[in-house]
Amino acid sequence: MPLRLAVFDFDQTLSSCHLFHALIGGADGGGIRLPPPFAGTERGQLSRLAELDELPEYKDTGFSIVAFGGLERLARLTSFLEELRHADVECVVCSRGMAAAIRRTLDRVGLLDYFSQVIARATTTQPTDYDNSLPPHLPAIEDLCYLSTSSSPKCGASKGRVVGQLLRERG
């Protein structure tokens, strides 16, 4: 039976760092330690990612390239996803990270279109001071498309259940 579905975790699988932990200020950013402020909501994380792109250490390539381990790793990942696409394998992201940050980061490196769905968190239980102080005009207009809606698929406590549901839906 040919492979029809590939489900990928995001943090430290697609990305080389643990983006969710890095953005919320967790101890393990998987090789990336970000300076404060930290963000725990989709709006906050989108705004913070835009700010990171402007920092001197990320200005040349953009933060997303760094989060994916650089251009060489990104080229290998793109080639792999292209092979799956040519073989008619549906690719899905299932993560406990924040959906908007995942969508934006995938899009910034040219990978979002390889995935039929990003199934992830849309909310967090602990907004940070940064999240609470965001002005209403943030995130930037070009990033609003990454925000989850009430009908966006969510990843709960069990990724196994999500994968099981995906498999059942696809027969």
Tab-separated table of N, CA and C in Angstrom:
chain	number	residue	atom	x	y	z
A	1	MET	N	0.847	-1.177	0.000
A	1	MET	CA	0.000	0.000	0.000
A	1	MET	C	0.894	1.242	0.000
A	2	PRO	N	0.677	2.160	-0.934
A	2	PRO	CA	1.508	3.357	-1.001
A	2	PRO	C	1.202	4.313	0.154
A	3	LEU	N	2.210	5.077	0.525
A	3	LEU	CA	2.052	6.102	1.549
A	3	LEU	C	1.112	7.184	1.021
A	4	ARG	N	0.086	7.527	1.822
A	4	ARG	CA	-0.880	8.544	1.401
A	4	ARG	C	-0.902	9.757	2.311
A	5	LEU	N	-0.397	9.601	3.552
A	5	LEU	CA	-0.456	10.675	4.533
A	5	LEU	C	0.831	10.691	5.342
A	6	ALA	N	1.422	11.880	5.496
A	6	ALA	CA	2.583	12.066	6.374
A	6	ALA	C	2.241	13.185	7.347
A	7	VAL	N	2.329	12.896	8.647
A	7	VAL	CA	2.020	13.873	9.686
A	7	VAL	C	3.326	14.242	10.385
A	8	PHE	N	3.625	15.526	10.416
A	8	PHE	CA	4.875	16.019	10.973
A	8	PHE	C	4.623	16.856	12.219
A	9	ASP	N	5.439	16.641	13.245
A	9	ASP	CA	5.511	17.592	14.343
A	9	ASP	C	6.263	18.804	13.798
A	10	PHE	N	6.127	19.939	14.437
A	10	PHE	CA	6.822	21.126	13.954
A	10	PHE	C	8.140	21.344	14.686
A	11	ASP	N	8.063	21.532	16.009
A	11	ASP	CA	9.236	21.897	16.791
A	11	ASP	C	10.266	20.777	16.820
A	12	GLN	N	11.460	21.095	16.375
A	12	GLN	CA	12.605	20.184	16.331
A	12	GLN	C	12.372	18.970	15.429
A	13	THR	N	11.416	19.080	14.523
A	13	THR	CA	11.215	18.071	13.475
A	13	THR	C	11.289	18.786	12.139
A	14	LEU	N	10.318	19.632	11.857
A	14	LEU	CA	10.429	20.488	10.680
A	14	LEU	C	11.423	21.619	10.977
A	15	SER	N	11.181	22.346	12.050
A	15	SER	CA	12.152	23.375	12.450
A	15	SER	C	13.291	22.683	13.203
A	16	SER	N	14.443	23.308	13.221
A	16	SER	CA	15.565	22.703	13.948
A	16	SER	C	15.588	23.134	15.406
A	17	CYS	N	14.834	24.179	15.743
A	17	CYS	CA	14.754	24.634	17.127
A	17	CYS	C	13.374	24.299	17.692
A	18	HIS	N	13.202	24.555	18.961
A	18	HIS	CA	11.873	24.416	19.570
A	18	HIS	C	11.275	25.818	19.619
A	19	LEU	N	10.644	26.198	18.515
A	19	LEU	CA	10.143	27.560	18.348
A	19	LEU	C	9.174	27.953	19.455
A	20	PHE	N	8.249	27.057	19.798
A	20	PHE	CA	7.259	27.387	20.826
A	20	PHE	C	7.950	27.743	22.135
A	21	HIS	N	8.875	26.902	22.595
A	21	HIS	CA	9.574	27.188	23.857
A	21	HIS	C	10.407	28.458	23.762
A	22	ALA	N	11.058	28.685	22.616
A	22	ALA	CA	11.869	29.891	22.455
A	22	ALA	C	11.005	31.151	22.554
A	23	LEU	N	9.829	31.138	21.918
A	23	LEU	CA	8.973	32.326	21.913
A	23	LEU	C	8.313	32.599	23.265
A	24	ILE	N	8.080	31.543	24.055
A	24	ILE	CA	7.470	31.770	25.371
A	24	ILE	C	8.522	31.940	26.465
A	25	GLY	N	9.809	31.848	26.091
A	25	GLY	CA	10.878	32.039	27.061
A	25	GLY	C	11.189	30.796	27.862
A	26	GLY	N	10.862	29.640	27.314
A	26	GLY	CA	11.136	28.379	27.996
A	26	GLY	C	12.627	28.090	28.079
A	27	ALA	N	12.992	27.218	28.995
A	27	ALA	CA	14.401	26.886	29.206
A	27	ALA	C	15.010	26.186	27.999
A	28	ASP	N	14.204	25.442	27.244
A	28	ASP	CA	14.749	24.694	26.120
A	28	ASP	C	14.169	25.211	24.814
A	29	GLY	N	14.918	26.081	24.165
A	29	GLY	CA	14.533	26.565	22.853
A	29	GLY	C	15.167	25.733	21.762
A	30	GLY	N	15.756	24.590	22.144
A	30	GLY	CA	16.360	23.706	21.156
A	30	GLY	C	17.486	24.367	20.392
A	31	GLY	N	18.371	25.051	21.125
A	31	GLY	CA	19.508	25.672	20.477
A	31	GLY	C	19.343	27.149	20.197
A	32	ILE	N	18.162	27.679	20.375
A	32	ILE	CA	17.941	29.118	20.175
A	32	ILE	C	17.438	29.708	21.483
A	33	ARG	N	18.145	30.729	21.948
A	33	ARG	CA	17.690	31.485	23.120
A	33	ARG	C	17.343	32.879	22.636
A	34	LEU	N	16.096	33.223	22.767
A	34	LEU	CA	15.653	34.533	22.309
A	34	LEU	C	15.657	35.526	23.466
A	35	PRO	N	15.933	36.778	23.155
A	35	PRO	CA	15.851	37.798	24.196
A	35	PRO	C	14.390	38.128	24.489
A	36	PRO	N	14.109	38.607	25.693
A	36	PRO	CA	12.752	39.065	25.965
A	36	PRO	C	12.404	40.219	25.034
A	37	PRO	N	11.151	40.522	24.867
A	37	PRO	CA	9.991	39.973	25.565
A	37	PRO	C	9.551	38.644	24.961
A	38	PHE	N	8.780	37.912	25.758
A	38	PHE	CA	8.275	36.613	25.331
A	38	PHE	C	6.771	36.713	25.088
A	39	ALA	N	6.273	35.807	24.247
A	39	ALA	CA	4.869	35.888	23.834
A	39	ALA	C	4.213	34.517	23.949
A	40	GLY	N	2.989	34.494	24.462
A	40	GLY	CA	2.285	33.236	24.651
A	40	GLY	C	0.982	33.126	23.879
A	41	THR	N	0.626	34.148	23.103
A	41	THR	CA	-0.609	34.096	22.317
A	41	THR	C	-0.261	34.142	20.833
A	42	GLU	N	-1.226	33.790	20.005
A	42	GLU	CA	-0.977	33.855	18.560
A	42	GLU	C	-0.628	35.281	18.119
A	43	ARG	N	-1.405	36.262	18.559
A	43	ARG	CA	-1.117	37.661	18.192
A	43	ARG	C	0.266	38.074	18.666
A	44	GLY	N	0.581	37.724	19.889
A	44	GLY	CA	1.880	38.084	20.445
A	44	GLY	C	3.029	37.415	19.718
A	45	GLN	N	2.870	36.127	19.419
A	45	GLN	CA	3.947	35.416	18.740
A	45	GLN	C	4.143	35.932	17.312
A	46	LEU	N	3.068	36.274	16.614
A	46	LEU	CA	3.218	36.858	15.278
A	46	LEU	C	3.953	38.191	15.353
A	47	SER	N	3.594	39.017	16.314
A	47	SER	CA	4.251	40.308	16.472
A	47	SER	C	5.720	40.124	16.835
A	48	ARG	N	5.983	39.182	17.713
A	48	ARG	CA	7.369	38.940	18.141
A	48	ARG	C	8.214	38.405	16.991
A	49	LEU	N	7.655	37.521	16.166
A	49	LEU	CA	8.401	37.006	15.005
A	49	LEU	C	8.767	38.143	14.053
A	50	ALA	N	7.865	39.092	13.844
A	50	ALA	CA	8.163	40.238	12.983
A	50	ALA	C	9.293	41.076	13.582
A	51	GLU	N	9.283	41.247	14.897
A	51	GLU	CA	10.360	41.984	15.563
A	51	GLU	C	11.693	41.255	15.440
A	52	LEU	N	11.659	39.937	15.593
A	52	LEU	CA	12.901	39.151	15.500
A	52	LEU	C	13.533	39.298	14.125
A	53	ASP	N	12.714	39.336	13.084
A	53	ASP	CA	13.246	39.506	11.726
A	53	ASP	C	14.053	40.794	11.585
A	54	GLU	N	13.784	41.773	12.429
A	54	GLU	CA	14.464	43.072	12.343
A	54	GLU	C	15.714	43.154	13.214
A	55	LEU	N	15.965	42.162	14.088
A	55	LEU	CA	17.166	42.188	14.925
A	55	LEU	C	18.402	41.995	14.062
A	56	PRO	N	19.523	42.628	14.417
A	56	PRO	CA	20.735	42.529	13.599
A	56	PRO	C	21.168	41.091	13.309
A	57	GLU	N	21.036	40.192	14.275
A	57	GLU	CA	21.488	38.818	14.068
A	57	GLU	C	20.624	38.020	13.092
A	58	TYR	N	19.420	38.503	12.800
A	58	TYR	CA	18.521	37.806	11.880
A	58	TYR	C	18.194	38.635	10.635
A	59	LYS	N	18.674	39.870	10.588
A	59	LYS	CA	18.290	40.806	9.521
A	59	LYS	C	18.657	40.282	8.128
A	60	ASP	N	19.818	39.638	7.981
A	60	ASP	CA	20.266	39.205	6.651
A	60	ASP	C	19.409	38.088	6.067
A	61	THR	N	19.090	37.083	6.882
A	61	THR	CA	18.354	35.929	6.361
A	61	THR	C	16.909	35.874	6.829
A	62	GLY	N	16.620	36.549	7.915
A	62	GLY	CA	15.309	36.428	8.540
A	62	GLY	C	15.361	35.345	9.600
A	63	PHE	N	14.598	35.535	10.643
A	63	PHE	CA	14.607	34.583	11.757
A	63	PHE	C	14.151	33.194	11.329
A	64	SER	N	13.188	33.114	10.431
A	64	SER	CA	12.636	31.812	10.050
A	64	SER	C	13.689	30.886	9.450
A	65	ILE	N	14.597	31.418	8.651
A	65	ILE	CA	15.675	30.596	8.067
A	65	ILE	C	16.524	30.009	9.184
A	66	VAL	N	16.837	30.819	10.176
A	66	VAL	CA	17.630	30.346	11.320
A	66	VAL	C	16.862	29.266	12.077
A	67	ALA	N	15.549	29.480	12.273
A	67	ALA	CA	14.726	28.505	12.992
A	67	ALA	C	14.693	27.146	12.291
A	68	PHE	N	14.897	27.152	10.977
A	68	PHE	CA	14.922	25.904	10.214
A	68	PHE	C	16.323	25.339	10.039
A	69	GLY	N	17.305	25.943	10.689
A	69	GLY	CA	18.650	25.380	10.663
A	69	GLY	C	19.514	25.854	9.508
A	70	GLY	N	19.100	26.904	8.829
A	70	GLY	CA	19.905	27.465	7.752
A	70	GLY	C	19.444	27.013	6.380
A	71	LEU	N	20.050	27.622	5.378
A	71	LEU	CA	19.641	27.394	3.992
A	71	LEU	C	19.890	25.968	3.509
A	72	GLU	N	20.988	25.364	3.916
A	72	GLU	CA	21.295	23.998	3.455
A	72	GLU	C	20.261	22.997	3.977
A	73	ARG	N	19.956	23.066	5.262
A	73	ARG	CA	18.946	22.162	5.830
A	73	ARG	C	17.587	22.426	5.206
A	74	LEU	N	17.265	23.693	5.004
A	74	LEU	CA	15.988	24.052	4.397
A	74	LEU	C	15.879	23.492	2.978
A	75	ALA	N	16.956	23.524	2.222
A	75	ALA	CA	16.943	22.982	0.859
A	75	ALA	C	16.693	21.470	0.885
A	76	ARG	N	17.304	20.765	1.838
A	76	ARG	CA	17.069	19.310	1.952
A	76	ARG	C	15.619	19.029	2.325
A	77	LEU	N	15.081	19.803	3.245
A	77	LEU	CA	13.690	19.626	3.678
A	77	LEU	C	12.728	19.920	2.524
A	78	THR	N	12.993	20.965	1.781
A	78	THR	CA	12.164	21.311	0.626
A	78	THR	C	12.189	20.191	-0.404
A	79	SER	N	13.353	19.644	-0.666
A	79	SER	CA	13.490	18.549	-1.625
A	79	SER	C	12.681	17.324	-1.174
A	80	PHE	N	12.748	17.017	0.116
A	80	PHE	CA	12.000	15.884	0.669
A	80	PHE	C	10.489	16.106	0.521
A	81	LEU	N	10.024	17.303	0.865
A	81	LEU	CA	8.598	17.596	0.750
A	81	LEU	C	8.150	17.595	-0.713
A	82	GLU	N	9.020	18.006	-1.604
A	82	GLU	CA	8.711	17.966	-3.036
A	82	GLU	C	8.561	16.520	-3.515
A	83	GLU	N	9.420	15.629	-3.009
A	83	GLU	CA	9.297	14.200	-3.344
A	83	GLU	C	7.945	13.654	-2.878
A	84	LEU	N	7.548	14.017	-1.661
A	84	LEU	CA	6.253	13.563	-1.143
A	84	LEU	C	5.115	14.112	-2.001
A	85	ARG	N	5.207	15.357	-2.392
A	85	ARG	CA	4.170	15.963	-3.238
A	85	ARG	C	4.058	15.210	-4.570
A	86	HIS	N	5.191	14.914	-5.187
A	86	HIS	CA	5.183	14.195	-6.466
A	86	HIS	C	4.620	12.785	-6.332
A	87	ALA	N	4.728	12.209	-5.136
A	87	ALA	CA	4.195	10.869	-4.884
A	87	ALA	C	2.741	10.935	-4.397
A	88	ASP	N	2.126	12.125	-4.444
A	88	ASP	CA	0.739	12.333	-4.001
A	88	ASP	C	0.514	11.979	-2.537
A	89	VAL	N	1.511	12.280	-1.709
A	89	VAL	CA	1.388	12.077	-0.266
A	89	VAL	C	0.905	13.393	0.350
A	90	GLU	N	-0.209	13.337	1.065
A	90	GLU	CA	-0.707	14.512	1.769
A	90	GLU	C	0.141	14.739	3.012
A	91	CYS	N	0.577	15.976	3.234
A	91	CYS	CA	1.386	16.317	4.406
A	91	CYS	C	0.597	17.245	5.327
A	92	VAL	N	0.663	16.957	6.630
A	92	VAL	CA	-0.056	17.699	7.658
A	92	VAL	C	0.926	17.990	8.793
A	93	VAL	N	0.799	19.165	9.408
A	93	VAL	CA	1.544	19.490	10.617
A	93	VAL	C	0.610	19.297	11.799
A	94	CYS	N	1.087	18.595	12.823
A	94	CYS	CA	0.341	18.422	14.071
A	94	CYS	C	1.289	18.775	15.207
A	95	SER	N	0.974	19.842	15.938
A	95	SER	CA	1.904	20.358	16.942
A	95	SER	C	1.149	20.913	18.135
A	96	ARG	N	1.833	20.965	19.262
A	96	ARG	CA	1.271	21.637	20.433
A	96	ARG	C	1.750	23.082	20.511
A	97	GLY	N	2.502	23.518	19.507
A	97	GLY	CA	2.901	24.919	19.406
A	97	GLY	C	1.732	25.766	18.944
A	98	MET	N	1.976	27.035	18.768
A	98	MET	CA	0.927	27.965	18.358
A	98	MET	C	0.800	27.958	16.835
A	99	ALA	N	-0.416	27.761	16.360
A	99	ALA	CA	-0.679	27.585	14.934
A	99	ALA	C	-0.217	28.778	14.099
A	100	ALA	N	-0.481	29.985	14.536
A	100	ALA	CA	-0.140	31.160	13.742
A	100	ALA	C	1.367	31.275	13.539
A	101	ALA	N	2.138	31.052	14.591
A	101	ALA	CA	3.600	31.124	14.482
A	101	ALA	C	4.120	30.043	13.534
A	102	ILE	N	3.513	28.871	13.596
A	102	ILE	CA	3.921	27.775	12.704
A	102	ILE	C	3.604	28.145	11.259
A	103	ARG	N	2.391	28.620	11.001
A	103	ARG	CA	2.010	29.001	9.635
A	103	ARG	C	2.928	30.094	9.080
A	104	ARG	N	3.176	31.116	9.889
A	104	ARG	CA	4.009	32.223	9.431
A	104	ARG	C	5.431	31.746	9.132
A	105	THR	N	5.978	30.957	10.030
A	105	THR	CA	7.358	30.499	9.849
A	105	THR	C	7.474	29.593	8.632
A	106	LEU	N	6.526	28.675	8.460
A	106	LEU	CA	6.527	27.827	7.263
A	106	LEU	C	6.395	28.667	5.994
A	107	ASP	N	5.534	29.653	6.025
A	107	ASP	CA	5.325	30.494	4.852
A	107	ASP	C	6.575	31.305	4.524
A	108	ARG	N	7.227	31.842	5.536
A	108	ARG	CA	8.412	32.677	5.320
A	108	ARG	C	9.562	31.902	4.677
A	109	VAL	N	9.579	30.577	4.848
A	109	VAL	CA	10.643	29.776	4.225
A	109	VAL	C	10.138	29.021	2.993
A	110	GLY	N	8.899	29.294	2.584
A	110	GLY	CA	8.363	28.698	1.366
A	110	GLY	C	7.847	27.281	1.500
A	111	LEU	N	7.497	26.859	2.711
A	111	LEU	CA	7.045	25.476	2.921
A	111	LEU	C	5.558	25.330	3.211
A	112	LEU	N	4.858	26.403	3.499
A	112	LEU	CA	3.460	26.283	3.936
A	112	LEU	C	2.596	25.565	2.909
A	113	ASP	N	2.819	25.803	1.637
A	113	ASP	CA	1.973	25.204	0.600
A	113	ASP	C	2.143	23.688	0.475
A	114	TYR	N	3.138	23.124	1.103
A	114	TYR	CA	3.311	21.667	1.083
A	114	TYR	C	2.359	20.964	2.050
A	115	PHE	N	1.722	21.725	2.938
A	115	PHE	CA	0.894	21.142	3.991
A	115	PHE	C	-0.576	21.477	3.771
A	116	SER	N	-1.414	20.446	3.812
A	116	SER	CA	-2.851	20.666	3.638
A	116	SER	C	-3.480	21.271	4.888
A	117	GLN	N	-2.874	21.023	6.055
A	117	GLN	CA	-3.404	21.541	7.322
A	117	GLN	C	-2.262	21.791	8.298
A	118	VAL	N	-2.455	22.786	9.149
A	118	VAL	CA	-1.624	22.970	10.341
A	118	VAL	C	-2.577	22.811	11.512
A	119	ILE	N	-2.415	21.729	12.230
A	119	ILE	CA	-3.269	21.431	13.383
A	119	ILE	C	-2.420	21.717	14.618
A	120	ALA	N	-2.810	22.762	15.367
A	120	ALA	CA	-1.992	23.202	16.492
A	120	ALA	C	-2.840	24.025	17.447
A	121	ARG	N	-2.205	24.593	18.460
A	121	ARG	CA	-2.908	25.423	19.438
A	121	ARG	C	-3.270	26.779	18.840
A	122	ALA	N	-4.380	27.302	19.277
A	122	ALA	CA	-4.751	28.668	18.921
A	122	ALA	C	-4.719	29.564	20.154
A	123	THR	N	-4.718	28.959	21.330
A	123	THR	CA	-4.720	29.742	22.565
A	123	THR	C	-3.715	29.150	23.543
A	124	THR	N	-3.363	29.948	24.500
A	124	THR	CA	-2.503	29.502	25.587
A	124	THR	C	-3.160	29.927	26.891
A	125	THR	N	-2.778	29.301	27.953
A	125	THR	CA	-3.415	29.624	29.227
A	125	THR	C	-2.752	30.815	29.905
A	126	GLN	N	-1.553	31.209	29.463
A	126	GLN	CA	-0.853	32.280	30.159
A	126	GLN	C	-0.332	33.351	29.202
A	127	PRO	N	-1.160	34.327	28.854
A	127	PRO	CA	-0.627	35.445	28.082
A	127	PRO	C	0.449	36.154	28.899
A	128	THR	N	1.461	36.641	28.231
A	128	THR	CA	2.543	37.351	28.915
A	128	THR	C	2.202	38.843	28.998
A	129	ASP	N	3.031	39.594	29.720
A	129	ASP	CA	2.850	41.046	29.769
A	129	ASP	C	2.948	41.630	28.356
A	130	TYR	N	3.835	41.074	27.553
A	130	TYR	CA	3.983	41.520	26.166
A	130	TYR	C	2.665	41.330	25.414
A	131	ASP	N	2.070	40.133	25.529
A	131	ASP	CA	0.787	39.865	24.871
A	131	ASP	C	-0.278	40.861	25.313
A	132	ASN	N	-0.346	41.094	26.611
A	132	ASN	CA	-1.381	41.968	27.168
A	132	ASN	C	-1.188	43.432	26.795
A	133	SER	N	0.038	43.809	26.423
A	133	SER	CA	0.298	45.215	26.114
A	133	SER	C	0.316	45.509	24.614
A	134	LEU	N	0.022	44.521	23.778
A	134	LEU	CA	0.041	44.738	22.329
A	134	LEU	C	-1.024	45.742	21.919
A	135	PRO	N	-0.641	46.729	21.135
A	135	PRO	CA	-1.665	47.646	20.623
A	135	PRO	C	-2.582	46.931	19.636
A	136	PRO	N	-3.791	47.420	19.442
A	136	PRO	CA	-4.766	46.735	18.586
A	136	PRO	C	-4.325	46.558	17.129
A	137	HIS	N	-3.406	47.407	16.648
A	137	HIS	CA	-2.981	47.308	15.243
A	137	HIS	C	-1.947	46.201	15.009
A	138	LEU	N	-1.535	45.512	16.055
A	138	LEU	CA	-0.586	44.400	15.890
A	138	LEU	C	-1.307	43.072	16.074
A	139	PRO	N	-0.939	42.035	15.373
A	139	PRO	CA	0.181	41.951	14.443
A	139	PRO	C	-0.088	42.735	13.160
A	140	ALA	N	0.959	42.840	12.348
A	140	ALA	CA	0.869	43.581	11.093
A	140	ALA	C	-0.194	42.956	10.195
A	141	ILE	N	-0.770	43.785	9.350
A	141	ILE	CA	-1.856	43.338	8.447
A	141	ILE	C	-1.458	42.121	7.634
A	142	GLU	N	-0.212	42.083	7.156
A	142	GLU	CA	0.213	40.949	6.326
A	142	GLU	C	0.311	39.644	7.110
A	143	ASP	N	0.308	39.718	8.445
A	143	ASP	CA	0.377	38.510	9.261
A	143	ASP	C	-0.977	38.034	9.779
A	144	LEU	N	-2.020	38.819	9.595
A	144	LEU	CA	-3.342	38.447	10.110
A	144	LEU	C	-3.857	37.143	9.501
A	145	CYS	N	-3.445	36.834	8.287
A	145	CYS	CA	-3.915	35.614	7.614
A	145	CYS	C	-3.463	34.341	8.330
A	146	TYR	N	-2.473	34.438	9.205
A	146	TYR	CA	-1.968	33.258	9.910
A	146	TYR	C	-2.747	32.930	11.174
A	147	LEU	N	-3.550	33.877	11.658
A	147	LEU	CA	-4.308	33.654	12.896
A	147	LEU	C	-5.331	32.534	12.724
A	148	SER	N	-5.529	31.769	13.771
A	148	SER	CA	-6.532	30.709	13.763
A	148	SER	C	-7.925	31.308	13.859
A	149	THR	N	-8.887	30.571	13.364
A	149	THR	CA	-10.288	30.951	13.509
A	149	THR	C	-10.957	29.916	14.407
A	150	SER	N	-12.207	30.144	14.725
A	150	SER	CA	-12.909	29.183	15.586
A	150	SER	C	-13.051	27.827	14.909
A	151	SER	N	-12.985	27.784	13.585
A	151	SER	CA	-13.124	26.502	12.885
A	151	SER	C	-11.772	25.858	12.548
A	152	SER	N	-10.665	26.514	12.932
A	152	SER	CA	-9.348	25.923	12.663
A	152	SER	C	-9.177	24.641	13.469
A	153	PRO	N	-8.597	23.589	12.853
A	153	PRO	CA	-8.382	22.351	13.606
A	153	PRO	C	-7.366	22.571	14.731
A	154	LYS	N	-7.625	21.978	15.877
A	154	LYS	CA	-6.779	22.160	17.056
A	154	LYS	C	-6.121	20.832	17.449
A	155	CYS	N	-4.923	20.925	17.990
A	155	CYS	CA	-4.237	19.752	18.522
A	155	CYS	C	-4.398	19.775	20.034
A	156	GLY	N	-5.091	18.806	20.572
A	156	GLY	CA	-5.304	18.734	22.007
A	156	GLY	C	-4.137	18.049	22.702
A	157	ALA	N	-4.428	17.391	23.792
A	157	ALA	CA	-3.386	16.757	24.593
A	157	ALA	C	-2.773	15.547	23.901
A	158	SER	N	-3.494	14.925	22.994
A	158	SER	CA	-3.006	13.696	22.371
A	158	SER	C	-2.846	13.854	20.861
A	159	LYS	N	-1.599	13.909	20.424
A	159	LYS	CA	-1.346	13.938	18.981
A	159	LYS	C	-1.779	12.615	18.358
A	160	GLY	N	-1.672	11.535	19.111
A	160	GLY	CA	-2.087	10.224	18.613
A	160	GLY	C	-3.549	10.208	18.207
A	161	ARG	N	-4.383	10.875	18.983
A	161	ARG	CA	-5.812	10.949	18.639
A	161	ARG	C	-6.015	11.731	17.346
A	162	VAL	N	-5.265	12.804	17.195
A	162	VAL	CA	-5.380	13.619	15.979
A	162	VAL	C	-4.969	12.786	14.770
A	163	VAL	N	-3.846	12.083	14.880
A	163	VAL	CA	-3.372	11.250	13.771
A	163	VAL	C	-4.378	10.139	13.476
A	164	GLY	N	-4.918	9.528	14.519
A	164	GLY	CA	-5.942	8.496	14.331
A	164	GLY	C	-7.152	9.034	13.593
A	165	GLN	N	-7.590	10.231	13.964
A	165	GLN	CA	-8.733	10.862	13.290
A	165	GLN	C	-8.406	11.144	11.827
A	166	LEU	N	-7.211	11.649	11.564
A	166	LEU	CA	-6.795	11.918	10.174
A	166	LEU	C	-6.817	10.633	9.346
A	167	LEU	N	-6.329	9.553	9.923
A	167	LEU	CA	-6.307	8.270	9.205
A	167	LEU	C	-7.713	7.764	8.945
A	168	ARG	N	-8.594	7.871	9.954
A	168	ARG	CA	-9.988	7.432	9.768
A	168	ARG	C	-10.679	8.255	8.681
A	169	GLU	N	-10.444	9.548	8.654
A	169	GLU	CA	-11.069	10.426	7.671
A	169	GLU	C	-10.627	10.098	6.252
A	170	ARG	N	-9.427	9.556	6.132
A	170	ARG	CA	-8.884	9.277	4.815
A	170	ARG	C	-9.021	7.814	4.394
A	171	GLY	N	-9.698	7.055	5.237
A	171	GLY	CA	-9.985	5.656	4.924
A	171	GLY	C	-8.793	4.803	5.064
